[in-house]
Coordinates of C-alpha atoms (C1' of nucleotides) in Angstrom, one line a residue:
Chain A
X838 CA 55.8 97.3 71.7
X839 CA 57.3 96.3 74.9
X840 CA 55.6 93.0 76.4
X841 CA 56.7 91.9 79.0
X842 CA 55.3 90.1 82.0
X843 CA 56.2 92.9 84.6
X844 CA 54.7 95.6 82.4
X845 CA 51.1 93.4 81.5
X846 CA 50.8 93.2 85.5
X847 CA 51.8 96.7 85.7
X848 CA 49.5 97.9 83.1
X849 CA 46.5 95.4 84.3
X850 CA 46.7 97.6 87.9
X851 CA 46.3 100.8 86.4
X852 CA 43.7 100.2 84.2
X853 CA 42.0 99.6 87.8
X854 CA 42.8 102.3 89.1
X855 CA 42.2 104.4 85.9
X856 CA 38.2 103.2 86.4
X857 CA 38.3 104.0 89.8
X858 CA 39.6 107.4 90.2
X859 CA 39.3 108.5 86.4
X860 CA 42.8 108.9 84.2
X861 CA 43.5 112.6 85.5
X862 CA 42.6 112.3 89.1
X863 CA 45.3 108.9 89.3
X864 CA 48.6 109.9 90.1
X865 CA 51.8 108.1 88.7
X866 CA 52.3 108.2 93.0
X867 CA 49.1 106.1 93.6
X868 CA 49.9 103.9 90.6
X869 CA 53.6 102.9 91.9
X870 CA 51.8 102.1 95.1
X871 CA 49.1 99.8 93.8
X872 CA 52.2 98.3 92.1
X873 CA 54.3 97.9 95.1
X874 CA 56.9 100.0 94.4
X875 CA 58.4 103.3 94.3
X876 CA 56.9 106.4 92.0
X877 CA 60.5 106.7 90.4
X878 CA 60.6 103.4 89.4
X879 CA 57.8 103.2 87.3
X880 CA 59.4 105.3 84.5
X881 CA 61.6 102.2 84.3
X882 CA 58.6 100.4 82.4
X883 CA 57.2 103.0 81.0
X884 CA 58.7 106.7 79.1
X885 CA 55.7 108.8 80.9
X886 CA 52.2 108.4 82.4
X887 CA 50.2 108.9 78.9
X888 CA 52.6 105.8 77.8
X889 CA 50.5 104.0 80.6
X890 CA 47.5 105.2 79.6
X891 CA 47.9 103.7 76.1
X892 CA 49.5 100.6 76.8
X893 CA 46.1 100.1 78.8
X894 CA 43.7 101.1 76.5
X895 CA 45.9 99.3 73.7
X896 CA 44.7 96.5 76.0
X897 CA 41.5 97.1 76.3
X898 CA 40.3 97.3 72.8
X899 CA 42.7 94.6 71.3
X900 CA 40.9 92.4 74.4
X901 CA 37.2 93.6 72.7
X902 CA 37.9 92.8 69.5
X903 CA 39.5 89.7 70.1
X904 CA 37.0 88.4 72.8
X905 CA 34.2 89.8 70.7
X906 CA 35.3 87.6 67.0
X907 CA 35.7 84.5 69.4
X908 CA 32.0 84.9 70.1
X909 CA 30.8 85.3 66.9
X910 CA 33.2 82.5 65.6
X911 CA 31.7 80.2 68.3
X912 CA 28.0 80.8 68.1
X913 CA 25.2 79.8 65.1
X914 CA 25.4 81.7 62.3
X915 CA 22.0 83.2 62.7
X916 CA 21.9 86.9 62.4
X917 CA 19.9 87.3 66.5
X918 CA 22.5 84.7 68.1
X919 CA 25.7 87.0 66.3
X920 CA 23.9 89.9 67.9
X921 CA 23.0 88.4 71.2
X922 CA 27.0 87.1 71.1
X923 CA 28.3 90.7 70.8
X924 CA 26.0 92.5 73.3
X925 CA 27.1 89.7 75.4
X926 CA 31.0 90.2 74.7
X927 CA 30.7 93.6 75.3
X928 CA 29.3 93.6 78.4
X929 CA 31.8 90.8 79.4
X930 CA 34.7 92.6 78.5
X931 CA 33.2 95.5 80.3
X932 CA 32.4 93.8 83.6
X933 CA 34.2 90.2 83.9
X934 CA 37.3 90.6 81.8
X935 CA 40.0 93.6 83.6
X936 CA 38.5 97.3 83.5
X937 CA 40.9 98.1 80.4
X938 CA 38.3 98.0 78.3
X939 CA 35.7 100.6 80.1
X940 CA 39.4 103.3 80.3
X941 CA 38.7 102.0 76.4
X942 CA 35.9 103.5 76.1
X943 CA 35.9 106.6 78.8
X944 CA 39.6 107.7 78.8
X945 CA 40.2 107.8 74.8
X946 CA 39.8 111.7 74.5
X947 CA 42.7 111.6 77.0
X948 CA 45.0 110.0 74.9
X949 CA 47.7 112.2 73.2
X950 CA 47.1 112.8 69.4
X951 CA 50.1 110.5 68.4
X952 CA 49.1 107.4 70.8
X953 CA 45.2 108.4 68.9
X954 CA 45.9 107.5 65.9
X955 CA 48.6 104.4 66.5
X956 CA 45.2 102.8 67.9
X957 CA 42.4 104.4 66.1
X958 CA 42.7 101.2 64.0
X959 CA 42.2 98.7 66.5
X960 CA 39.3 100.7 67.7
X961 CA 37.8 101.2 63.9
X962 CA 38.1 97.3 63.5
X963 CA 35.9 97.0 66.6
X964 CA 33.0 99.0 65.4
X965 CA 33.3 98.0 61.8
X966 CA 32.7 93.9 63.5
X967 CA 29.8 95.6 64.9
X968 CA 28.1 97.4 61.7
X969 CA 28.9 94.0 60.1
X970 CA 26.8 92.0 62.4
X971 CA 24.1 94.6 62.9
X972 CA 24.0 94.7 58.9
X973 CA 23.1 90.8 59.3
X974 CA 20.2 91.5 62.0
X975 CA 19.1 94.1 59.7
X976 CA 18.4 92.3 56.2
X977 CA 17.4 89.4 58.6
X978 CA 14.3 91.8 59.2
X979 CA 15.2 91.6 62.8
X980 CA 15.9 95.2 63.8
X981 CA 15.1 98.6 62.2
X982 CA 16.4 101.7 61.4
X983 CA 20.1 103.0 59.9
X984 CA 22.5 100.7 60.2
X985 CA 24.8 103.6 61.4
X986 CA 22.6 104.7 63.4
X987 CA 21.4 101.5 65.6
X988 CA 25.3 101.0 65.8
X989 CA 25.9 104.0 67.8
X990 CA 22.6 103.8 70.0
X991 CA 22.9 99.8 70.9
X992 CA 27.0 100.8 71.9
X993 CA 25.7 104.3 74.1
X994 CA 23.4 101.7 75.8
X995 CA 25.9 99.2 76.6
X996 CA 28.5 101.7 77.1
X997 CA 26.5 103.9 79.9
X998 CA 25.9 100.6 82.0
X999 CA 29.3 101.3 83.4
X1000 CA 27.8 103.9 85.3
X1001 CA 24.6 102.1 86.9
X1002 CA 25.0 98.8 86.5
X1003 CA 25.8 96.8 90.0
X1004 CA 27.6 93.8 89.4
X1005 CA 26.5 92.2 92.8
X1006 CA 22.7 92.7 91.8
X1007 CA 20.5 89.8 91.1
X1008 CA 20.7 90.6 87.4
X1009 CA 24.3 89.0 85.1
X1010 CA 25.9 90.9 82.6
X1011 CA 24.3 88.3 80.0
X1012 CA 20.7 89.2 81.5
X1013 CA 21.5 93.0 80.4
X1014 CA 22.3 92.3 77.0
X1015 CA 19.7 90.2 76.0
X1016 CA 17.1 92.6 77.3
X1017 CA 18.9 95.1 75.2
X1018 CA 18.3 92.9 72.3
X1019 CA 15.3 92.4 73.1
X1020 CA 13.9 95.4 73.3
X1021 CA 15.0 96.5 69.9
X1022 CA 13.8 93.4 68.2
X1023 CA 10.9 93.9 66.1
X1024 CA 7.8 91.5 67.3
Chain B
X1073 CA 21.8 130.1 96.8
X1074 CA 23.2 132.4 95.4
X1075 CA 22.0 133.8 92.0
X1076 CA 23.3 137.0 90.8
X1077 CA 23.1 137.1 87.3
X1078 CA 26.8 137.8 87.2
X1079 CA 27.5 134.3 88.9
X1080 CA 24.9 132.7 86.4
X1081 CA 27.5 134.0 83.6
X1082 CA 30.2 132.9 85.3
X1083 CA 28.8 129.5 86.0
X1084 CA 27.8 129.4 82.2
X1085 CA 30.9 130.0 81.0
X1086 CA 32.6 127.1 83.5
X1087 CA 29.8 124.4 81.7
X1088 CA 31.7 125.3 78.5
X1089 CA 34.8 124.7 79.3
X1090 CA 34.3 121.4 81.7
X1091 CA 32.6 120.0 78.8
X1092 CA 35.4 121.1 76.6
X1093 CA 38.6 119.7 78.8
X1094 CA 36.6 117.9 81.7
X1095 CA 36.4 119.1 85.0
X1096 CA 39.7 117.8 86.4
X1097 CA 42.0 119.4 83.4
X1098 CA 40.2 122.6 83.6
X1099 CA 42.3 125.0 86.1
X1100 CA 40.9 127.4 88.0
X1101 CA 43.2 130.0 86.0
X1102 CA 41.6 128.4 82.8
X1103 CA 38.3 129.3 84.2
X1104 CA 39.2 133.2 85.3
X1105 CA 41.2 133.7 81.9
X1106 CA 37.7 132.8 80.0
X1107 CA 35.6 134.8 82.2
X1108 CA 38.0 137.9 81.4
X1109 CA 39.2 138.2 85.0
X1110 CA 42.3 136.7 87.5
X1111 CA 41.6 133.8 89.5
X1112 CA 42.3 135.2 92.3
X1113 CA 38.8 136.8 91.5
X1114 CA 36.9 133.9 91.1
X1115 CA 36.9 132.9 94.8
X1116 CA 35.0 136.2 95.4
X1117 CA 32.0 134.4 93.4
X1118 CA 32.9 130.9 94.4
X1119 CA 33.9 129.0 98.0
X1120 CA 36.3 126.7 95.9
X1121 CA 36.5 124.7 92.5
X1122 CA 33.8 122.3 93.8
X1123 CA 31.0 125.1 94.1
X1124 CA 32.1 126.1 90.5
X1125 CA 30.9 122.3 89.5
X1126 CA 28.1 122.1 91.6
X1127 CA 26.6 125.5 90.0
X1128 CA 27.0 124.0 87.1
X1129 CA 25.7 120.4 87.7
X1130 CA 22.4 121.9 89.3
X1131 CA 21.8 124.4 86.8
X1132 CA 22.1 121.5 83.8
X1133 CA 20.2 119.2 85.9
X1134 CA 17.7 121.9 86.8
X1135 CA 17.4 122.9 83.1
X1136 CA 16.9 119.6 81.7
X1137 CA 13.9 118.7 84.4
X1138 CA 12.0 122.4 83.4
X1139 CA 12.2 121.9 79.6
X1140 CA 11.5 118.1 79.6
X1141 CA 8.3 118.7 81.8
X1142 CA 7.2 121.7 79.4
X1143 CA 7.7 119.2 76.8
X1144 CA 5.5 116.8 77.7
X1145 CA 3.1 119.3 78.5
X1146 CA 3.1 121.0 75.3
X1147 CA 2.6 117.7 73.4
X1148 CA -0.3 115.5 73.0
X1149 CA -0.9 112.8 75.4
X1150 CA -0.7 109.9 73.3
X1151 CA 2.3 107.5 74.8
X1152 CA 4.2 107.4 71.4
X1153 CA 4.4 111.8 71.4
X1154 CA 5.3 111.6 75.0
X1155 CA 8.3 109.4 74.4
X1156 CA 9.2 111.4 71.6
X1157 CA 9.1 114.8 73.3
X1158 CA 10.8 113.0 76.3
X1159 CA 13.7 112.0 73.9
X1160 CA 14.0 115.3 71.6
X1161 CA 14.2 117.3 75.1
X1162 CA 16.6 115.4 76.7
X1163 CA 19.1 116.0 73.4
X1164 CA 17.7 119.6 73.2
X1165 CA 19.7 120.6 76.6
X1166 CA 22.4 118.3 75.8
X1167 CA 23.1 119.9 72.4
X1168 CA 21.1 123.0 71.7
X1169 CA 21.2 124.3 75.3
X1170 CA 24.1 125.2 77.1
X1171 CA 26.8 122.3 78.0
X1172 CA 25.3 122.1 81.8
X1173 CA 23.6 119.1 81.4
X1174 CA 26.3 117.4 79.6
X1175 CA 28.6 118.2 82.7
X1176 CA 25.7 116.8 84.7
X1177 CA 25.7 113.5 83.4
X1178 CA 29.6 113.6 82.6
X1179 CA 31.4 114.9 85.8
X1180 CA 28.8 113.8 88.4
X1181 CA 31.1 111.6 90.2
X1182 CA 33.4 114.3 90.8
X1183 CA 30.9 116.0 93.2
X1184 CA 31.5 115.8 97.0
X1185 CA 29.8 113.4 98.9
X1186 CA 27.7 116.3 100.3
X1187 CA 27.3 118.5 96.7
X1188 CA 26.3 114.8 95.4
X1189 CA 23.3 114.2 98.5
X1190 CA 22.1 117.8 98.0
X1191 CA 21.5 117.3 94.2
X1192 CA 20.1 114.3 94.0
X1193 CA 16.5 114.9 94.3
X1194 CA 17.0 116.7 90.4
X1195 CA 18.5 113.9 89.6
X1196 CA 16.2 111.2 90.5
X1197 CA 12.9 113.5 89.7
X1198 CA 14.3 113.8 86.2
X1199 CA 14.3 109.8 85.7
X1200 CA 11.0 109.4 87.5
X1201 CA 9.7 112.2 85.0
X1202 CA 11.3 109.4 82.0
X1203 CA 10.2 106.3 83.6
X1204 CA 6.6 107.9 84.1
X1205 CA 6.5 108.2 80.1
X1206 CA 8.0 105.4 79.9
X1207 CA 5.4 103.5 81.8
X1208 CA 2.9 104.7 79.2
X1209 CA 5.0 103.5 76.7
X1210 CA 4.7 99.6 77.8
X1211 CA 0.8 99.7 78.9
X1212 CA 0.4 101.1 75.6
X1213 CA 2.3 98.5 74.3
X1214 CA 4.5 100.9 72.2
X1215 CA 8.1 99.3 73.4
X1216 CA 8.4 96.1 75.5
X1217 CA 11.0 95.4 78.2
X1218 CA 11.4 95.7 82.2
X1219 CA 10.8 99.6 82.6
X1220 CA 14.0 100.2 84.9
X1221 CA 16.5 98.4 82.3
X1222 CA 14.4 100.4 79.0
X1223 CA 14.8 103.5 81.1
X1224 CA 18.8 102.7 81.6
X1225 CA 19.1 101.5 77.8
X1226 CA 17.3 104.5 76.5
X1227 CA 19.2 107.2 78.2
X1228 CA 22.5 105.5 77.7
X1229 CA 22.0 105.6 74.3
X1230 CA 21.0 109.1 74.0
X1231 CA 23.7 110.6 76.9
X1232 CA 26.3 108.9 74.8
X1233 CA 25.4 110.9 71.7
X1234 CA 28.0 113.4 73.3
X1235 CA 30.7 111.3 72.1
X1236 CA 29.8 111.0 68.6
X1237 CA 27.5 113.4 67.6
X1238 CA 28.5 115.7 65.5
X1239 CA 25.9 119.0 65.8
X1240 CA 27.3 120.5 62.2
X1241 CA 26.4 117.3 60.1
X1242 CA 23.4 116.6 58.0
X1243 CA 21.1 115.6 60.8
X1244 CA 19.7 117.3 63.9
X1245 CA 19.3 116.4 67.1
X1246 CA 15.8 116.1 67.0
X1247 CA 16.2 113.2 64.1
X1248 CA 18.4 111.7 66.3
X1249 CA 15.4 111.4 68.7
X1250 CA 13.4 110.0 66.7
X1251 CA 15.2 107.3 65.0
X1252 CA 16.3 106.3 68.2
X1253 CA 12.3 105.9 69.5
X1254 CA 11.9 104.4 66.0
X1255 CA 14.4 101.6 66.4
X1256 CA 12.8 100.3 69.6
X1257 CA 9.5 100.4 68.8
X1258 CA 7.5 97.3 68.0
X1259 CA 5.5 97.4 64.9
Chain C
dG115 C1' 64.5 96.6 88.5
dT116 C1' 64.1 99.4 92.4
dC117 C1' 65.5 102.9 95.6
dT118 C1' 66.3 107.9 97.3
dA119 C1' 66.4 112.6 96.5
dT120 C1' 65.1 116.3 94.2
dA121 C1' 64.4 119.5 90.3
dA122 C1' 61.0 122.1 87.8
dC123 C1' 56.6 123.2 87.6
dT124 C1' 51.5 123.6 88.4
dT125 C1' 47.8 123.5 91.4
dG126 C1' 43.9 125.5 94.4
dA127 C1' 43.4 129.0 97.5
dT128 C1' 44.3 133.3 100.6
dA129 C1' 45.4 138.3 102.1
dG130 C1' 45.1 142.8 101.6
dA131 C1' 45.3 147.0 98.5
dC132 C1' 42.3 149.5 95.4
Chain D
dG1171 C1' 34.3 143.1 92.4
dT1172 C1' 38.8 142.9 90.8
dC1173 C1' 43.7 143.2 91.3
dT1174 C1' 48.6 141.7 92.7
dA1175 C1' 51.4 138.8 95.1
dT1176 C1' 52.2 134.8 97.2
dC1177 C1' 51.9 130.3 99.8
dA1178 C1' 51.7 125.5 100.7
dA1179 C1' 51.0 121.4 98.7
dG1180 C1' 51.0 118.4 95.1
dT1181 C1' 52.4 117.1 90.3
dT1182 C1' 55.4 114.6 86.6
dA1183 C1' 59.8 113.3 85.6
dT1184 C1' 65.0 112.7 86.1
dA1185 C1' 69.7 111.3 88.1
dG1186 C1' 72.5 108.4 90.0
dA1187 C1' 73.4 104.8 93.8
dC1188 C1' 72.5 100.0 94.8

DNA sequence: GTCTATAACTTGATAGAC
DNA sequence: GTCTATCAAGTTATAGAC
C-alpha cells in the first residue's frame, strides 16, 4: 500500500468530507478542493474515487483496532474496566480521533467487493476484540444475555450516537459510554 | 397530500429500492424501470426525486408511530410488557413491514431543510411515545439510567439491527426484542 | 505533483404527442 | 397516465503540458 505523507493528509480530508456530505453525495471535485488542488490531480494519488474511499476506511478501522488494544493493554485487568475501556475507545475514535472511523462504520456497503474483502479482516479482528472482552464481562456475572448478541446491541448503541450525539453538549464522549455500561450492568 | 392508491404503490416500491442501493445511488430511471414505467412518467406522480423520499420517509415514520401505539395499547400495562411491545414494534416495521421506516431512520438527512421541518412532528411524537414507556420503565425500577441517553442507547441498538440482521436465520425479530430488553434489565 | 482541457457518460427534469 | 425525445448540468476519469 502506498503511504505516503501527501496521500495520509489527502485521505485524512476526505474522510471529513465523507461524514459530512455521505460517500456518494462527495464529489472527487469537492475533494480536490478541500485538498487545495485541482480535480485532475487527485488521480495522481489515488487510481479512482472507491481507491479513496478504502484507503480511508482502511484508516479508520486499523485506527479502532489499534486505539481500542492500547486501551485494553493499559487498563486493570478486570472484566467492567476492559469494558468500560472499549466503550470508551470506541467512542473516542468516533468523536476525538479523525471521522475515518464513523465512514468505517457508515460507508462499508459502499466499498467495491474486491476493496470488501482486502479489509474484511481488519474489521473481523475488531469485533472478535470485542466478543473477547464481552466474553470476560459475561463469566464475570457482570452482563447478561448471548454473547453474540450483546455484541451487536452494545456496537448499534454506540454506533447510532454518530447521529444525535453533540459534541459541544455538556456531556464527553467518556460520559456516554459509561452510561451505556451502566445501564447494561446487572445490579 | 396526495394519496392515490397508485402513488402509495409507487412510493412503496421507491422504500424498496432506497433501502436496497440508498437514496443517492438509486436513479430516477431505476425507480421508473421497477415501477414498470419510463421516468419521464414518474414526474407525473412526483414534483422531483425529493417528493419521492419524502413520501416515503412520512409514510415509514407514519407507520411506525400507528403500529407502536396499537402496540402498547393491545398489551398489558405493566412497564416491563410495555417496553417489550415498544421494542418488538419498532423491529416489526423495520423488518416485517415494508422498508419505509428503515429509509426513515437511514436517509433522513437527505431531506430538504423544508421536507425535514414538515416531518418532524412524526418524528419527535414517535420518541416521546418511547421515552413515555420508557419513563415507566425507570419509576418501575425495571432498567436504570438517564431516560434521554436509555432512549438513545435503546433505539441505536435496535435501528442498527438493519446492518446485521439477517431476517432468514434461526431467530426472529421479535427474539431480537426481547433479548435486547433482557440484557438491560436489572434483576 | 499539479495544471488545463476535455472526453465519455449519467443525472434529474421538461415538453408535447397520444 | 404514459410515452418519446431531449436538454442542461454535472459526473468520473484521462492526456499531455509544465
Amino acid at each position: 500500500m502506498n503511504e505516503s505523507p501527501r496521500r495520509k493528509e489527502l485521505t485524512r480530508l476526505a474522510a471529513q468530507l465523507f461524514v459530512q456530505e455521505g460517500f456518494d453525495r462527495t464529489t472527487v471535485r469537492m475533494l480536490a478542493q478541500e485538498m487545495g488542488i485541482k480535480s485532475g490531480s487527485l488521480f495522481h494519488h489515488f487510481k479512482d474515487k472507491q481507491e479513496i474511499l478504502a484507503a480511508v476506511i482502511e484508516e479508520g478501522t486499523h485506527n479502532a483496532l489499534v486505539i481500542a488494544r492500547r486501551s485494553i493493554e493499559q487498563c486493570p485487568a478486570e472484566p467492567e474496566a476492559r469494558l468500560r475501556a472499549m466503550a470508551r475507545a470506541h467512542l473516542e475514535t468516533l468523536f476525538a480521533d479523525r471521522n475515518a472511523h464513523v465512514v468505517a462504520l457508515f460507508e462499508w456497503r459502499r466499498l467495491d467487493p474486491a476493496a470488501s474483502a482486502h479489509l474484511s479482516h481488519l474489521r473481523d479482528a475488531y469485533e472478535a476484540l470485542w466478543v473477547e472482552v464481552i466474553d470476560g464481562a459475561l463469566q464475570a456475572g457482570l452482563i447478561h444475555g448471548d454473547r453474540f448478541l450483546v455484541s451487536r446491541f452494545i456496537l448499534g448503541a454506540l454506533n447510532w450516537t454518530v447521529r444525535w450525539y453533540d459534541p459541544n453538549g455538556s456531556r464527553t464522549p467518556d460520559d456516554l459510554a459509561d452510561e451505556l455500561v451502566g445501564m447494561i450492568m446487572a445490579r
